[in-house]
Structure formats: structure tokens, C-alpha cells
Coordinates of C-alpha atoms in Angstrom, one line a residue:
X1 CA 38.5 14.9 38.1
X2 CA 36.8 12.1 39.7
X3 CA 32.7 11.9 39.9
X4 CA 30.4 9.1 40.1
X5 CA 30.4 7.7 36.2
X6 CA 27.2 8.8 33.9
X7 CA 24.6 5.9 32.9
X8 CA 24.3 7.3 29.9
X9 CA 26.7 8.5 27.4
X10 CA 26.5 12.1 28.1
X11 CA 24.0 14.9 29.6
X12 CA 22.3 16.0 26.2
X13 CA 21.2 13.8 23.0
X14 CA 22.6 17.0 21.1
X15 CA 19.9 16.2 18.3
X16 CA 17.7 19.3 17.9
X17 CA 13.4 19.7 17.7
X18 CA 13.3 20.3 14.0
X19 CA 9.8 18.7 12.8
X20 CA 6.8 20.3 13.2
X21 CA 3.5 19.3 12.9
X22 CA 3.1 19.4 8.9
X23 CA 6.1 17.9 8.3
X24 CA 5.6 15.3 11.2
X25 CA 2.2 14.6 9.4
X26 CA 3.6 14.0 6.0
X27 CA 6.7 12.0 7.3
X28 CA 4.8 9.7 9.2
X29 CA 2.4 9.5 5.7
X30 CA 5.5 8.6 4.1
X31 CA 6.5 5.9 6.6
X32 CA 2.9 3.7 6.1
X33 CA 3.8 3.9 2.4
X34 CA 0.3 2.9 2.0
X35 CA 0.4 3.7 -1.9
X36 CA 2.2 0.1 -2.1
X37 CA 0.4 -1.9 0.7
X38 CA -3.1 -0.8 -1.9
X39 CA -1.2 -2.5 -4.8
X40 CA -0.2 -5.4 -2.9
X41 CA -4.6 -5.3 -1.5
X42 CA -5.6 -4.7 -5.2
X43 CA -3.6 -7.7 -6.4
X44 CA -4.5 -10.5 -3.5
X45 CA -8.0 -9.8 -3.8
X46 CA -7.9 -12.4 -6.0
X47 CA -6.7 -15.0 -3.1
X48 CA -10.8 -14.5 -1.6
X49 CA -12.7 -13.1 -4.5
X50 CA -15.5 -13.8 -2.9
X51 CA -14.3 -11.7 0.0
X52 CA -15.4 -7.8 0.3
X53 CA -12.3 -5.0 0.1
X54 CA -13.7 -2.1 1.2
X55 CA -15.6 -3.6 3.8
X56 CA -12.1 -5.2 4.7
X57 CA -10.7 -2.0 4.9
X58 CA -13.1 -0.5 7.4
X59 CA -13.2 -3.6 9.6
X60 CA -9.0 -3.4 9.4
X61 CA -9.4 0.6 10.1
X62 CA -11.7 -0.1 13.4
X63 CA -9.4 -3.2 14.5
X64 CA -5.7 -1.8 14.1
X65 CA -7.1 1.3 15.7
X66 CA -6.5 0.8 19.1
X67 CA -2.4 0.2 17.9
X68 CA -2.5 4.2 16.7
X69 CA -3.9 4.7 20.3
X70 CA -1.4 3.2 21.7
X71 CA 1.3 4.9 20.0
X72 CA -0.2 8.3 20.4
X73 CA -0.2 7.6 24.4
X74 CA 3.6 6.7 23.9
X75 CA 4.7 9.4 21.7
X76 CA 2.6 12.0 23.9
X77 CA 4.3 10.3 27.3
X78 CA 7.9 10.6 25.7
X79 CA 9.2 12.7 24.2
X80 CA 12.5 11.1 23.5
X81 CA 14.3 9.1 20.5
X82 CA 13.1 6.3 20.0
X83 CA 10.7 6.9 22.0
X84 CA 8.9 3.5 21.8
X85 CA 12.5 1.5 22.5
X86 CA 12.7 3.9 25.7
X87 CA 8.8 2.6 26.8
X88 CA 9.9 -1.7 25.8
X89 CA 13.1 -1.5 27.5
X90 CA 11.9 1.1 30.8
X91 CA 8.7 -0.9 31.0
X92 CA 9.0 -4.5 30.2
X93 CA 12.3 -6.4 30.4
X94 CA 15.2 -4.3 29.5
X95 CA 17.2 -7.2 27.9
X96 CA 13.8 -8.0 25.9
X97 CA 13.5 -4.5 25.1
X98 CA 16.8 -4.2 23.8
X99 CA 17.0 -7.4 21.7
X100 CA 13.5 -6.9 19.9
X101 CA 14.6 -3.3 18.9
X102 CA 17.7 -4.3 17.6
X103 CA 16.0 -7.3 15.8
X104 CA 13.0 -4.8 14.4
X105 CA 16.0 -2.6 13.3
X106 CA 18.3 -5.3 11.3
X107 CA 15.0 -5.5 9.7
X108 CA 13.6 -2.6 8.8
X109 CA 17.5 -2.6 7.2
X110 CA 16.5 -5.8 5.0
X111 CA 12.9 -3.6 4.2
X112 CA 15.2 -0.7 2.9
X113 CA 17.4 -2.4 0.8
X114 CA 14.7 -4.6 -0.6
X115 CA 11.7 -1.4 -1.6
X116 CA 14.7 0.5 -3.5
X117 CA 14.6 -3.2 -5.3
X118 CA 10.6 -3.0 -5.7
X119 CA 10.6 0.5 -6.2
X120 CA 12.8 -0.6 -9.9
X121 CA 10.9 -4.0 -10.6
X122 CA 7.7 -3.5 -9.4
X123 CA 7.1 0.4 -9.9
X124 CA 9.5 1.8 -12.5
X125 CA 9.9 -0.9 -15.0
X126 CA 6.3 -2.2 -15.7
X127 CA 5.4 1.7 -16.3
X128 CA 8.2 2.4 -18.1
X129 CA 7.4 -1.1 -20.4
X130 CA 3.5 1.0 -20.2
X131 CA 5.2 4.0 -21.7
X132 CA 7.0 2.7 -24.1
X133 CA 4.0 -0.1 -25.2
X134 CA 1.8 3.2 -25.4
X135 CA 3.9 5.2 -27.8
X136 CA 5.5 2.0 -29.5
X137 CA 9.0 3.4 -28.5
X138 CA 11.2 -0.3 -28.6
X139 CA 14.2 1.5 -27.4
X140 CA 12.0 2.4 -24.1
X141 CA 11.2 -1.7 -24.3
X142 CA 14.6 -2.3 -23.7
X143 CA 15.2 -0.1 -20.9
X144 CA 12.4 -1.2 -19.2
X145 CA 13.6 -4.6 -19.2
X146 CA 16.9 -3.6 -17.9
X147 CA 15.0 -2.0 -14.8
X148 CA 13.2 -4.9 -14.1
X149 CA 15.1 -8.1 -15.0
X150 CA 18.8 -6.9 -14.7
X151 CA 20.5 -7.4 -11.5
X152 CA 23.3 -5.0 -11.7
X153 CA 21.1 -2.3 -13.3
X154 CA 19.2 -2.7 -10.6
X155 CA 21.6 -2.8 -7.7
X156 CA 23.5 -0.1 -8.9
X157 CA 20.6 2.2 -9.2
X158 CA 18.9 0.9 -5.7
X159 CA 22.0 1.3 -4.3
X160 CA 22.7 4.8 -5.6
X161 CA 19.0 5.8 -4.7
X162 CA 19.5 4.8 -1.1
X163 CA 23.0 6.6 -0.8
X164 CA 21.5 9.9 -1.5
X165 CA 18.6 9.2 0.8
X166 CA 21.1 8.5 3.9
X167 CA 23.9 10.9 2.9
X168 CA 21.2 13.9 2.3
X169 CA 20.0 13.0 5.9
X170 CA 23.9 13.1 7.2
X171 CA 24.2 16.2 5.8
X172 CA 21.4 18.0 7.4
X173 CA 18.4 17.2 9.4
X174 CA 16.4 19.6 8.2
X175 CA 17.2 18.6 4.5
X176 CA 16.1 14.9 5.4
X177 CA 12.9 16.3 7.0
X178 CA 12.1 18.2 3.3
X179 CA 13.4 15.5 1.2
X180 CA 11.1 12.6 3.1
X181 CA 8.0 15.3 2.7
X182 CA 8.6 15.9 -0.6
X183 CA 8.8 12.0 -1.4
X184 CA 5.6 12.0 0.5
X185 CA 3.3 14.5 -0.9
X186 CA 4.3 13.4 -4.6
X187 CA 3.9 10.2 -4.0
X188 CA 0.4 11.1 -2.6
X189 CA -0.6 13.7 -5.2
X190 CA 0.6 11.1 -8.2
X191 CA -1.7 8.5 -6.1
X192 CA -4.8 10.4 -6.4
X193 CA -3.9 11.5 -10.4
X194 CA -3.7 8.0 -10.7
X195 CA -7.1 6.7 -9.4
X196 CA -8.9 9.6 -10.8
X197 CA -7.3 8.5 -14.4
X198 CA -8.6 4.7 -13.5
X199 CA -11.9 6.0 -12.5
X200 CA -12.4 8.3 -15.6
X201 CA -11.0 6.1 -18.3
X202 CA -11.4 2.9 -17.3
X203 CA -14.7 2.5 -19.9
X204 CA -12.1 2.2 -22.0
X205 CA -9.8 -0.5 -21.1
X206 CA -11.5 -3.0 -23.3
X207 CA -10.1 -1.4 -26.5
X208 CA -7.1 -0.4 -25.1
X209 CA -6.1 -4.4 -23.4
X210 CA -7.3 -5.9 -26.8
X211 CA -5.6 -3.4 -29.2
X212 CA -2.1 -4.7 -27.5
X213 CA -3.3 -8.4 -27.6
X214 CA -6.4 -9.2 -29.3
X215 CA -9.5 -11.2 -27.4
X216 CA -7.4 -11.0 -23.8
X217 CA -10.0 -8.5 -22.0
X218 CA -12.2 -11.3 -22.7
X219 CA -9.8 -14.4 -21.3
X220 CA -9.1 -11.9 -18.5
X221 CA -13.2 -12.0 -17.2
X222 CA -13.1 -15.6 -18.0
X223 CA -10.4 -16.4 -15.6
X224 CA -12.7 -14.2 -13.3
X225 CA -15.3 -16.7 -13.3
X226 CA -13.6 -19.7 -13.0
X227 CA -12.5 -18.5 -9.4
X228 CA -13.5 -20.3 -6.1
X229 CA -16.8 -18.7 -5.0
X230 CA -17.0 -18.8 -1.1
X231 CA -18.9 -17.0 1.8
X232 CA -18.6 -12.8 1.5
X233 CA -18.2 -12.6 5.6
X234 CA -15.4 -15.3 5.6
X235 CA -14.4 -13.8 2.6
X236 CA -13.7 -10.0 4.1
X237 CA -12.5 -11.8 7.6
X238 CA -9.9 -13.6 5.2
X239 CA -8.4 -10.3 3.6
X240 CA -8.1 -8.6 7.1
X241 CA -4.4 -10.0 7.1
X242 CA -3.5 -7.7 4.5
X243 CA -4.5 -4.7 6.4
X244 CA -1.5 -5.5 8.3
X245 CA 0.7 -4.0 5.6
X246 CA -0.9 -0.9 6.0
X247 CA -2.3 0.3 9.5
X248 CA 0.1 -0.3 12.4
X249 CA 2.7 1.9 10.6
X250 CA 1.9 4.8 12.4
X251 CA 4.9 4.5 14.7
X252 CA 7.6 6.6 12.6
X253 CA 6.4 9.9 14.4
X254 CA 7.9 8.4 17.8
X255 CA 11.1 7.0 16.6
X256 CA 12.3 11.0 16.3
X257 CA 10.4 11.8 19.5
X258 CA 13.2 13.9 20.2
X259 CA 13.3 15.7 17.0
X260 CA 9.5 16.7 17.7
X261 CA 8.5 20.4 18.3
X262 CA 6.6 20.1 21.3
X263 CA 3.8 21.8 20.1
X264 CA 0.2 21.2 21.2
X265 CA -1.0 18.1 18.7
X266 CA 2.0 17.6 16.5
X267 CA 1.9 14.0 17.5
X268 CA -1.9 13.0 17.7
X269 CA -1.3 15.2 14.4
X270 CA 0.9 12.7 12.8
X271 CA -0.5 9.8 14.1
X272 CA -4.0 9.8 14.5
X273 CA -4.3 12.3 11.7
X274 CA -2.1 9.6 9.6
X275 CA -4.2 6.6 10.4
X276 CA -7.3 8.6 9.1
X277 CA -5.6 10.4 5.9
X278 CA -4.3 6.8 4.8
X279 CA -7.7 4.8 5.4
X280 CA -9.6 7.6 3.2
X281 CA -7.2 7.9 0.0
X282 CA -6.9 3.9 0.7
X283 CA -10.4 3.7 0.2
X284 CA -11.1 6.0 -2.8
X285 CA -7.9 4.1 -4.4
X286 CA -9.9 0.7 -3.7
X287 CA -13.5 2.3 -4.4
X288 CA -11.8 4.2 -7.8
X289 CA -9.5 1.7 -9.1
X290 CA -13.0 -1.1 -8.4
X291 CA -15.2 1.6 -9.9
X292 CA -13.2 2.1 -13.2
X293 CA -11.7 -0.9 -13.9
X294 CA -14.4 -3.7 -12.7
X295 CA -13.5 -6.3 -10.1
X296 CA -14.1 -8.7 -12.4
X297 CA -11.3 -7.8 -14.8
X298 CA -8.9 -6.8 -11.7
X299 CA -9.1 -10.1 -9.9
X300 CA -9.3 -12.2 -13.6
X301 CA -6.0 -10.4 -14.7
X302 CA -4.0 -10.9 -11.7
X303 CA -4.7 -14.4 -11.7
X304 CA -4.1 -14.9 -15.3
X305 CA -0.7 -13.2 -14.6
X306 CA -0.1 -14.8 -10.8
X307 CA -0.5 -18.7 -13.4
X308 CA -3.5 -19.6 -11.6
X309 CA -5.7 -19.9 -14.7
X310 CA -4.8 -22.9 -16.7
X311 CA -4.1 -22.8 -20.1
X312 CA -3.8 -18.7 -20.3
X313 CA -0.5 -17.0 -20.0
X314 CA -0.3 -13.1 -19.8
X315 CA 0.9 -11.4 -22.8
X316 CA 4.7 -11.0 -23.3
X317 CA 3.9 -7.6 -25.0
X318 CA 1.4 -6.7 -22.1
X319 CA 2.9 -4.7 -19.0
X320 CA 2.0 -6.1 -15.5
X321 CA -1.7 -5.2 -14.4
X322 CA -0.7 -2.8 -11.9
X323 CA -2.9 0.1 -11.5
X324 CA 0.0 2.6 -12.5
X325 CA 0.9 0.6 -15.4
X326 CA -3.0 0.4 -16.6
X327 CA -3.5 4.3 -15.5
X328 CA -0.4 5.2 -18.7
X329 CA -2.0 2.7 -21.2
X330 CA -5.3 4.8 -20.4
X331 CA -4.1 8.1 -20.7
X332 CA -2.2 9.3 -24.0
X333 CA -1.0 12.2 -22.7
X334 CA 3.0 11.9 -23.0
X335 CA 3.7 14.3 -19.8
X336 CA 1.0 12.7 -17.9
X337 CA 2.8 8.9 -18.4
X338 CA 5.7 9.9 -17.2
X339 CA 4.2 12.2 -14.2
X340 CA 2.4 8.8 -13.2
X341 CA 5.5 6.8 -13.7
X342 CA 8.0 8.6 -12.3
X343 CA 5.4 9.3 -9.2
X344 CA 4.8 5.2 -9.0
X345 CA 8.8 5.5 -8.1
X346 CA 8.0 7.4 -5.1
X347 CA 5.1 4.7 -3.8
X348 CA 8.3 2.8 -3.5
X349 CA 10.8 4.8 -1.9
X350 CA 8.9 7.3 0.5
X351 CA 9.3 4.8 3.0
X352 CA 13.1 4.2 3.2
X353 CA 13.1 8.1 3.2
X354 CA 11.7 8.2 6.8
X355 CA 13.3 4.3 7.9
X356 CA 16.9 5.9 7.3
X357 CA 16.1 7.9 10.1
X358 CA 14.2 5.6 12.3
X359 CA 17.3 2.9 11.8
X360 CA 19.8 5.7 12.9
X361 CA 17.7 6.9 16.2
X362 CA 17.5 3.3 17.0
X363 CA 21.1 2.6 17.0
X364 CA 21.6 6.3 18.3
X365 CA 19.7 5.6 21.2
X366 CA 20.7 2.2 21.8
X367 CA 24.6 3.8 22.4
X368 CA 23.3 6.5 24.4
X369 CA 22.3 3.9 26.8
X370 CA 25.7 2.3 26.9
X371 CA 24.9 -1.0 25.2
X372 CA 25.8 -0.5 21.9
X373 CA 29.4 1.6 21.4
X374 CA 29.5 5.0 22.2
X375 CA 30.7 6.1 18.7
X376 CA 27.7 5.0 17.0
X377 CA 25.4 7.9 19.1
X378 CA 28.2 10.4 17.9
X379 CA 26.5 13.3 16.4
X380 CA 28.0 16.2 14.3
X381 CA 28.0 19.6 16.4
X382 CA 27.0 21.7 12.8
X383 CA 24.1 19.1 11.2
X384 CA 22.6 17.5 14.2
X385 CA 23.0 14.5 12.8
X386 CA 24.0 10.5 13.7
X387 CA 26.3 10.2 11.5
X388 CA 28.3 7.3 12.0
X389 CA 24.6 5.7 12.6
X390 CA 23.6 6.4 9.0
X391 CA 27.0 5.4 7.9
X392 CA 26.6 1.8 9.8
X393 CA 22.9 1.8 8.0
X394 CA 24.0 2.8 4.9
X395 CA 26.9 0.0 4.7
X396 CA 24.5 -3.1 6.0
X397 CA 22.1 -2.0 3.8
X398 CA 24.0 -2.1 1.0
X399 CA 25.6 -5.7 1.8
X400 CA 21.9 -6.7 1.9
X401 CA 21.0 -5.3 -1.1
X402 CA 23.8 -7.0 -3.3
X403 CA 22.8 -10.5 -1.6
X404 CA 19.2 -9.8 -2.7
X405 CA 19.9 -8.9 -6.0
X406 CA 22.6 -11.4 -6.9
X407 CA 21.0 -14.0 -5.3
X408 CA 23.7 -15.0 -3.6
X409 CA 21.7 -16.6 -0.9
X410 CA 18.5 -18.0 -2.5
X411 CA 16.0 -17.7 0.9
X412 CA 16.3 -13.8 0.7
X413 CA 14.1 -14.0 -1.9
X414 CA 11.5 -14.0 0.8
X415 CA 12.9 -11.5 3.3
X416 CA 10.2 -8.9 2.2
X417 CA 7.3 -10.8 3.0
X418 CA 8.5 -12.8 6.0
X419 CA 9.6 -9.4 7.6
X420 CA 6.4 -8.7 8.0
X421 CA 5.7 -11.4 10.6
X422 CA 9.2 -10.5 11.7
X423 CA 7.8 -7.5 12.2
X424 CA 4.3 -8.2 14.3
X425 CA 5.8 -10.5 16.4
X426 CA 9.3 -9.4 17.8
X427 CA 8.3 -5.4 17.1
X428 CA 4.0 -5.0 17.9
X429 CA 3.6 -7.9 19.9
X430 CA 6.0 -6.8 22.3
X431 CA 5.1 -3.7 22.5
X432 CA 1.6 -4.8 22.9
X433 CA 2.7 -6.8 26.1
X434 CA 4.5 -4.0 27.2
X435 CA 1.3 -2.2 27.2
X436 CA 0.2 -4.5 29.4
X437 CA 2.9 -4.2 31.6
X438 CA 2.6 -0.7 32.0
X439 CA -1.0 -0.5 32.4
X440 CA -0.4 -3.1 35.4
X441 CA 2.1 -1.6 36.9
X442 CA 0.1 2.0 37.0
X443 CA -3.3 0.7 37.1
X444 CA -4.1 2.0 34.0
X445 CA -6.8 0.0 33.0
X446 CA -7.5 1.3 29.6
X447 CA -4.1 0.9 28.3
X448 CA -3.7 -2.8 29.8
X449 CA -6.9 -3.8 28.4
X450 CA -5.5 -2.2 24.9
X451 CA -2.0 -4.3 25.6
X452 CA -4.0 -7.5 25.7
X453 CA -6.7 -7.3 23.0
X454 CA -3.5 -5.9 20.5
X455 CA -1.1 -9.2 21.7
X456 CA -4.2 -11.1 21.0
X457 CA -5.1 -9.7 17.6
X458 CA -2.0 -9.5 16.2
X459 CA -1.1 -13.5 17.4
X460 CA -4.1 -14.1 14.9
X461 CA -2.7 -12.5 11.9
X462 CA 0.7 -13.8 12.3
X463 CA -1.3 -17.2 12.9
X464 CA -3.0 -16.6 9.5
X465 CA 0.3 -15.7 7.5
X466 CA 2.4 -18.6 8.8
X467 CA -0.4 -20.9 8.2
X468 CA -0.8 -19.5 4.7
X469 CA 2.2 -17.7 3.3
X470 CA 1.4 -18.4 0.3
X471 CA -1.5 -16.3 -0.1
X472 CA -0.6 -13.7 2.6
X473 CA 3.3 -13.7 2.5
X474 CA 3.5 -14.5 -1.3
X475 CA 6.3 -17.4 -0.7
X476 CA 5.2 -21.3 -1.1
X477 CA 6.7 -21.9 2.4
X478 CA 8.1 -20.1 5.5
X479 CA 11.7 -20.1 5.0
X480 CA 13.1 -21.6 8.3
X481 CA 16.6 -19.9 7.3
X482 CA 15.2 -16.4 7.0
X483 CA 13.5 -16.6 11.0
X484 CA 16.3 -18.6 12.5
X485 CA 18.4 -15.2 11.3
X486 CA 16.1 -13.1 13.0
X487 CA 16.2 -15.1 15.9
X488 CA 20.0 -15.5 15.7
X489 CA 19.9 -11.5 15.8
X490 CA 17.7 -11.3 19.4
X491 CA 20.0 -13.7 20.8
X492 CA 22.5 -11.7 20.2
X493 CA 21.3 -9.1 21.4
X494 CA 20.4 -10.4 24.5
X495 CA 24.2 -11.8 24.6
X496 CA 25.5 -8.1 23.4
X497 CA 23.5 -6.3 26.4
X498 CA 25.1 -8.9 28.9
X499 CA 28.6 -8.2 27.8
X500 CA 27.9 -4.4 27.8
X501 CA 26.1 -5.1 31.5
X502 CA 29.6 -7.3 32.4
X503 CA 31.9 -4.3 31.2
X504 CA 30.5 -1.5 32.8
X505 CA 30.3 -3.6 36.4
X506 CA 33.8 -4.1 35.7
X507 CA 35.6 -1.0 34.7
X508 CA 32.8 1.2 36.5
X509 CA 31.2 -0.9 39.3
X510 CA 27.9 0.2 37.6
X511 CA 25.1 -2.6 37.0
X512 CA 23.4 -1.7 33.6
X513 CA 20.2 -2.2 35.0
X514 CA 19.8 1.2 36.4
X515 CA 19.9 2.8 33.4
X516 CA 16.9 1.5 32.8
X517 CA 15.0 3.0 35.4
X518 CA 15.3 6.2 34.1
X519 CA 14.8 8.2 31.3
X520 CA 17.2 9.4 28.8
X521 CA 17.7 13.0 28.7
X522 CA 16.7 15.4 25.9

């Protein structure tokens, strides 16, 4: 039967509304994974310790806030998957649109695979090593160290952690949507248990730090004033960067757009309601962990263990100083340690709980508009699911993983950090311009004055990390090989949307082009 041929790849999505507004809350929660960008604050305060945290934090909550604006007035405007892909490539450039989106999501790939690494090294081990320093159990020593230092222990287990994450979402949508809640509210309840144990017990972490090595609470406030001493303004301006691992992240909610019960304020629920949840249990973790601890200890530890302090090495039979790690050497409560331990895992991995899905709806909706194959958007009639999306994730992920791990290509060993200015400028800077756009084009002032003062603001801070990644990106340099990639990926995508543009003029006398004048349908 002949007919005019459909721009997109069929008349429904077939994905269902199944998050409401408590679970769109906690996902969304989940997706900031704010519980890691505080350690990664806590430890760098030591880069400008002269510089003011929580005064950081509220200057970082007041200038990233017009970003969770602007993603409220895209997920309130469309309601679709991927709903800020459908507002870059309707509104700005389609080609642009396209190749930044598939660029943000080969990275957010890279971020997966390299948090279920962090989540073992970073989380897991040093409060396992905590555990087993605390109750003097050597057997715990060594499998600490095998979490933390051996490669295929730790791909094996990353890998098998991410599996279950992406096949329990291919199994059922509704079981993802519980599992990435679940992550998210242990992850915050351990958080708070954590800062409250800091808080209440950190009088004594003299006794405790010198009963595992004698005299090193003192060498630790030492190395605390031997620091640089600078101006406190330039000093809070400085730490500003950081806040950029915590509060743009309020975009998850509108990557499921289409998955989003359209009830009244699910998504100024989950975003706005996010943005403010995060900056107030980010604070009492900064004003708690500062509170109990000292900042004087905090910032002379970290740069005992970072080598900055000459002449003082950190204690091999120490764990590292992060705050989960010190919360189990406080408290001597067995259940307790391993509540906090076994919650530090989830800091780690309630993000890839919600990226799984926003990879999949990206490359969902990327074949539902005809560019990328039309299997990939194929989704199971009984689980209302992607699947052969989350398949495709699941096996790049993976092959990312093992070259991480293993080495196998040395410059990966920055990919965490660098994605991050990955990140602001192909994936908020964009969409900041597109902002722009769109005000323009509908007179909107507010929004176009939003578009501009965002593309400015975030130009700074990738400014500041590329000038500086060694403080802000935690690599000595750059690595040229790591953002040619990137680049190498959004010129292939601009190269993958002209050859789908050349086939369908071909086979179906269509010009892509059109598609993107309208919107996709439900």
C-alpha cells in the first residue's frame, strides 16, 4: 500500500509514563550524585585553603541556578524523550544538535564505566581497609587491597555491577525506576548517618589517627600550616569550578520526558526541588564534616596524602582520609561500619543507575528520528523497554571499562575528569546557545538573556579547568588524545547525520531536514 513515507520511525514511541513525581524526585537526586561531587569539594579544598566552602557553595547554588531554570522550562515545554536533544536539534542546528548529543552520550558511556571503577577504589576499598584497620581483621586488609589495587577484581566486579544495572532496566521499566530510587535514597540516608557520625565523634579523631600511627594528627595540622595563605574572596571565587561537578546535573528528569506522568509539578518537582535538596544536605555535609573534623586537619591530611607536604608520607597502615573511611574509624559499632561502607558504594553507583537510561533514550530517540538505525529505537511490546539500546550501552561500556582498568591505553586515565569539560562545552554550552536561539526566535526575552549569561558562565569554568587541570581536573595536563576523541566522535556525527540525510533523499525522496521541524510523537 503506497502512502507518503513517515519522518519518523513510527506513530507512537511505545515507551510508557511510568515515573511519577516521588520517584522522578529521587531519580533525578540520584543522577547529581552529589554524595561524590562533596568528597571530590572536601578533598580540593586544599588547592585554595584560604578560600571559603560554604560560602562557595552558596555563590555556586545562586550562579548554576539559572541552568535548573532552564531545564525546568525545557522539561515543562516537552514532554518527550530526550526531551533536551528534541529542544538542540528543533531549535538550533539539527546537525549540531545531533552531533553534541551523540558526543555527550559516548560520554556519559566513559562516566559509567569509569564510577563502577571509583565506586570499588575510591568508595569500597578505603572503607573496607577502615573496617578491617578498626577491628584488626588482616584477612579484611587483604580484600581491601584487592578492591582497590587489583585490576581484574575490579573489572570483573564493575563490570558485573553495571550488567545488573542495564539488564534490570531491560527487563522492566518499572523495576529500573525502583532500583535507581532505592540506590538513591540509601545512598542519601547513609550520607546523612555519615555526617552526623563526623559531627558527633569527630572530638575524637586525635586518639583514634594517633592510635593507628603515633604523632600523625599532629604532622597532619602541620602540613595545614605550611599551606599557601591567599585572599578568602579569590579564594571562594577559585573553588566555584568545583561546583560544576554538582549543580548543572539536574537534567536526568528530561532525558525520560516521555516516561513522565504528566502530573501538575512532577518536573519542577524533580528539578527545582533536586537543585534545592542537594545544595542543603551538600551544605550540612560541608558545615558537619568542617564542624567535626576541623578544616585544619581536613585540608593538612589531604595534602599530606595528595604528596604536597615534603618530607611526610601518609601511613601505609592508615586508610585514605575520606569522610566515609574516617566516619568507620570513629564509630565501633560493627553493623554501623559496614551500613556506612556498604552505603559509600551507593555514593558511587546511583548515578550509572539513572545514566543507563538517559544513554538508552538518547540513542532511542536519535533512531526514532531516522538518523541512527531503526533497530536501535526497537522496544519490547511486554517491558517497555529499549532494549537493543541498553544492549549497545551495555557492550561499549564494558569495552571502556576493560581499557580503563587494564590500562591498555594510558590517556584514559584521565577520561573522568576531562569529561567534565567534555561535558560543559559540547553538552551545556550548547544548550545554553540554543537557549539563545529560541528566546530569539520567540522573543522570549527572559530565556535568551538566560541562554547568554549560562554560554558565558560556563566558558569561564571550562576556561579555569583547562588552564588549571591540575587542580580542577586532577591530571598534570590536558590530554590532547582524550578531546581529539571527543572531537573525532562529533565529526562523526555530523558525517553519520549526512549519510542518513543522503539515504533517505535517495530511497524516499525525503530531505532529513524536515524532521526536524516537528516534534516527535508520544
Amino acid at each position: 500500500m503506497g502512502g507518503k513515507p513517515n519522518l519518523f520511525l513510527r506513530q507512537s514511541s511505545g515507551l510508557v509514563r511510568e515515573v511519577g513525581p516521588l520517584a522522578a524526585l529521587l531519580m533525578n537526586t540520584a543522577y547529581i550524585t552529589y554524595q561524590s561531587g562533596y568528597l571530590l569539594l572536601i578533598s580540593s579544598i586544599v588547592n585554595f585553603p584560604f578560600g571559603n566552602p560554604i560560602l562557595a557553595l552558596i555563590l555556586g547554588f545562586i550562579t548554576f541556578a539559572p541552568m535548573a531554570y532552564l531545564i525546568n522550562f525545557i522539561g515543562s515545554t516537552y514532554y518527550r524523550t530526550a526531551s533536551d536533544y528534541v529542544f538542540m536539534s528543533r531549535n538550533l542546528e539539527p546537525r549540531i544538535g545531533f552531533a553534541s548529543l551523540l558526543m555527550f552520550t559516548v560520554d556519559q558511556m566513559f562516566f559509567n564505566a569509569v564510577s563502577m571503577v571509583f565506586a570499588l577504589t575510591t568508595a569500597l576499598g578505603p572503607s573496607l581497609y577502615a573496617i578491617a584497620v578498626s577491628l584488626g581483621d588482616k584477612g579484611l586488609v587483604n580484600v581491601a587491597n584487592l578492591v582497590t589495587s587489583n585490576p581484574v577484581v575490579i573489572f570483573t566486579v564493575g563490570a558485573i555491577m553495571l550488567a545488573v544495572i542495564i539488564l534490570i532496566n531491560m527487563v522492566s521499566v518499572k523495576a529500573g525506576k525502583y532500583l535507581s530510587s532505592a540506590i538513591s535514597l540509601i545512598a542519601t540516608v547513609t550520607f546523612i548517618l555519615t555526617m552526623i557520625i563526623l559531627y558527633l565523634y569527630g572530638g575524637e579523631l586525635p586518639t583514634v589517627i594517633n592510635s593507628i600511627a603515633p604523632g600523625f594528627y599532629g604532622k597532619a595540622i602541620e602540613a595545614d600550616l605550611s599551606l599557601p595563605k591567599g585572599n578568602v574572596i579569590y579564594g571562594t571565587i577559585a573553588l566555584l569550578p568545583y561546583m560544576a561537578y554538582i549543580f548543572p546535573y539536574t537534567n536526568f528528569i528530561i532525558t525520560i520526558g516521555g516516561e513522565v506522568k504528566r502530573e501538575a509539578g512532577t518536573v519542577p518537582l524533580a528539578v527545582i526541588g533536586t537543585y534545592v535538596l542537594i545544595t542543603v544536605l551538600v551544605g550540612f555535609g560541608l558545615w558537619a564534616t568542617i564542624g567535626g573534623l576541623g578544616l585544619n586537619f581536613i585540608n593538612g591530611a589531604f595534602a599530606v596524602y595528595y604528596g604536597l607536604v615534603p618530607n611526610v608520607s601518609w601511613p601505609s597502615n592508615m586508610p585514605p582520609p575520606y569522610p566515609p573511611a574516617l566516619a568507620i574509624l570513629l564509630i565501633k559499632n560493627p553493623v554501623m561500619q559496614w551500613i556506612i561502607a556498604i552505603g559509600s558504594l551507593t555514593w558511587y553507583i546511583n548515578s550509572p543507575s539513572t545514566i543507563v537510561l538517559q544513554i538508552a533514550r538518547y540513542l532511542f530517540a536519535m533512531s526514532f528520528d531516522r538518523i541512527l538505525p531503526g533497530f536501535i529505537a526497537y522496544v519490547n511490546p511486554r517491558t517497555h523497554t529499549p532494549v537493543i539500546a541498553h544492549g549497545l550501552d551495555l557492550a561499549i561500556s564494558l569495552i571502556i571499562m576493560y581499557l580503563y582498568v587494564f590500562s591498555v591505553i594510558p590517556a584514559l586515565s584521565a577520561t573522568m575528569d576531562i569529561s567534565t569539560v567534555v561535558t560543559i562545552l559540547m553538552y551545556f554550552i550548547i544548550l545554553s546557545i540554543t537557549a539563545v536561539a529560541y528566546g530569539v526566535k520567540r522573543r522570549n526575552t527572559l530565556i535568551t538573556i538566560i541562554g547568554l549569561y549560562l554560554t558565558g558562565y560556563f566558558t569561564w569554568v571550562s576556561y579555569m579547568e583547562v588552564s588549571n587541570p591540575l587542580v580542577y581536573l586532577f591530571t598534570p595536563i590536558t590530554s590532547a588524545l582524550i578531546f581529539a576523541f571527543f572531537i573525532a566522535v562529533f565529526a562523526a556525527g555530523v558525517i553519520i547525520f549526512e549519510v542518513a540525510r543522503y539515504i533517505r533523499a535517495r530511497r524516499e525522496g525525503i530531505d532529513l531536514m524536515i524532521t526536524f521541524k516537528e516534534i516527535p510523537p508520544e
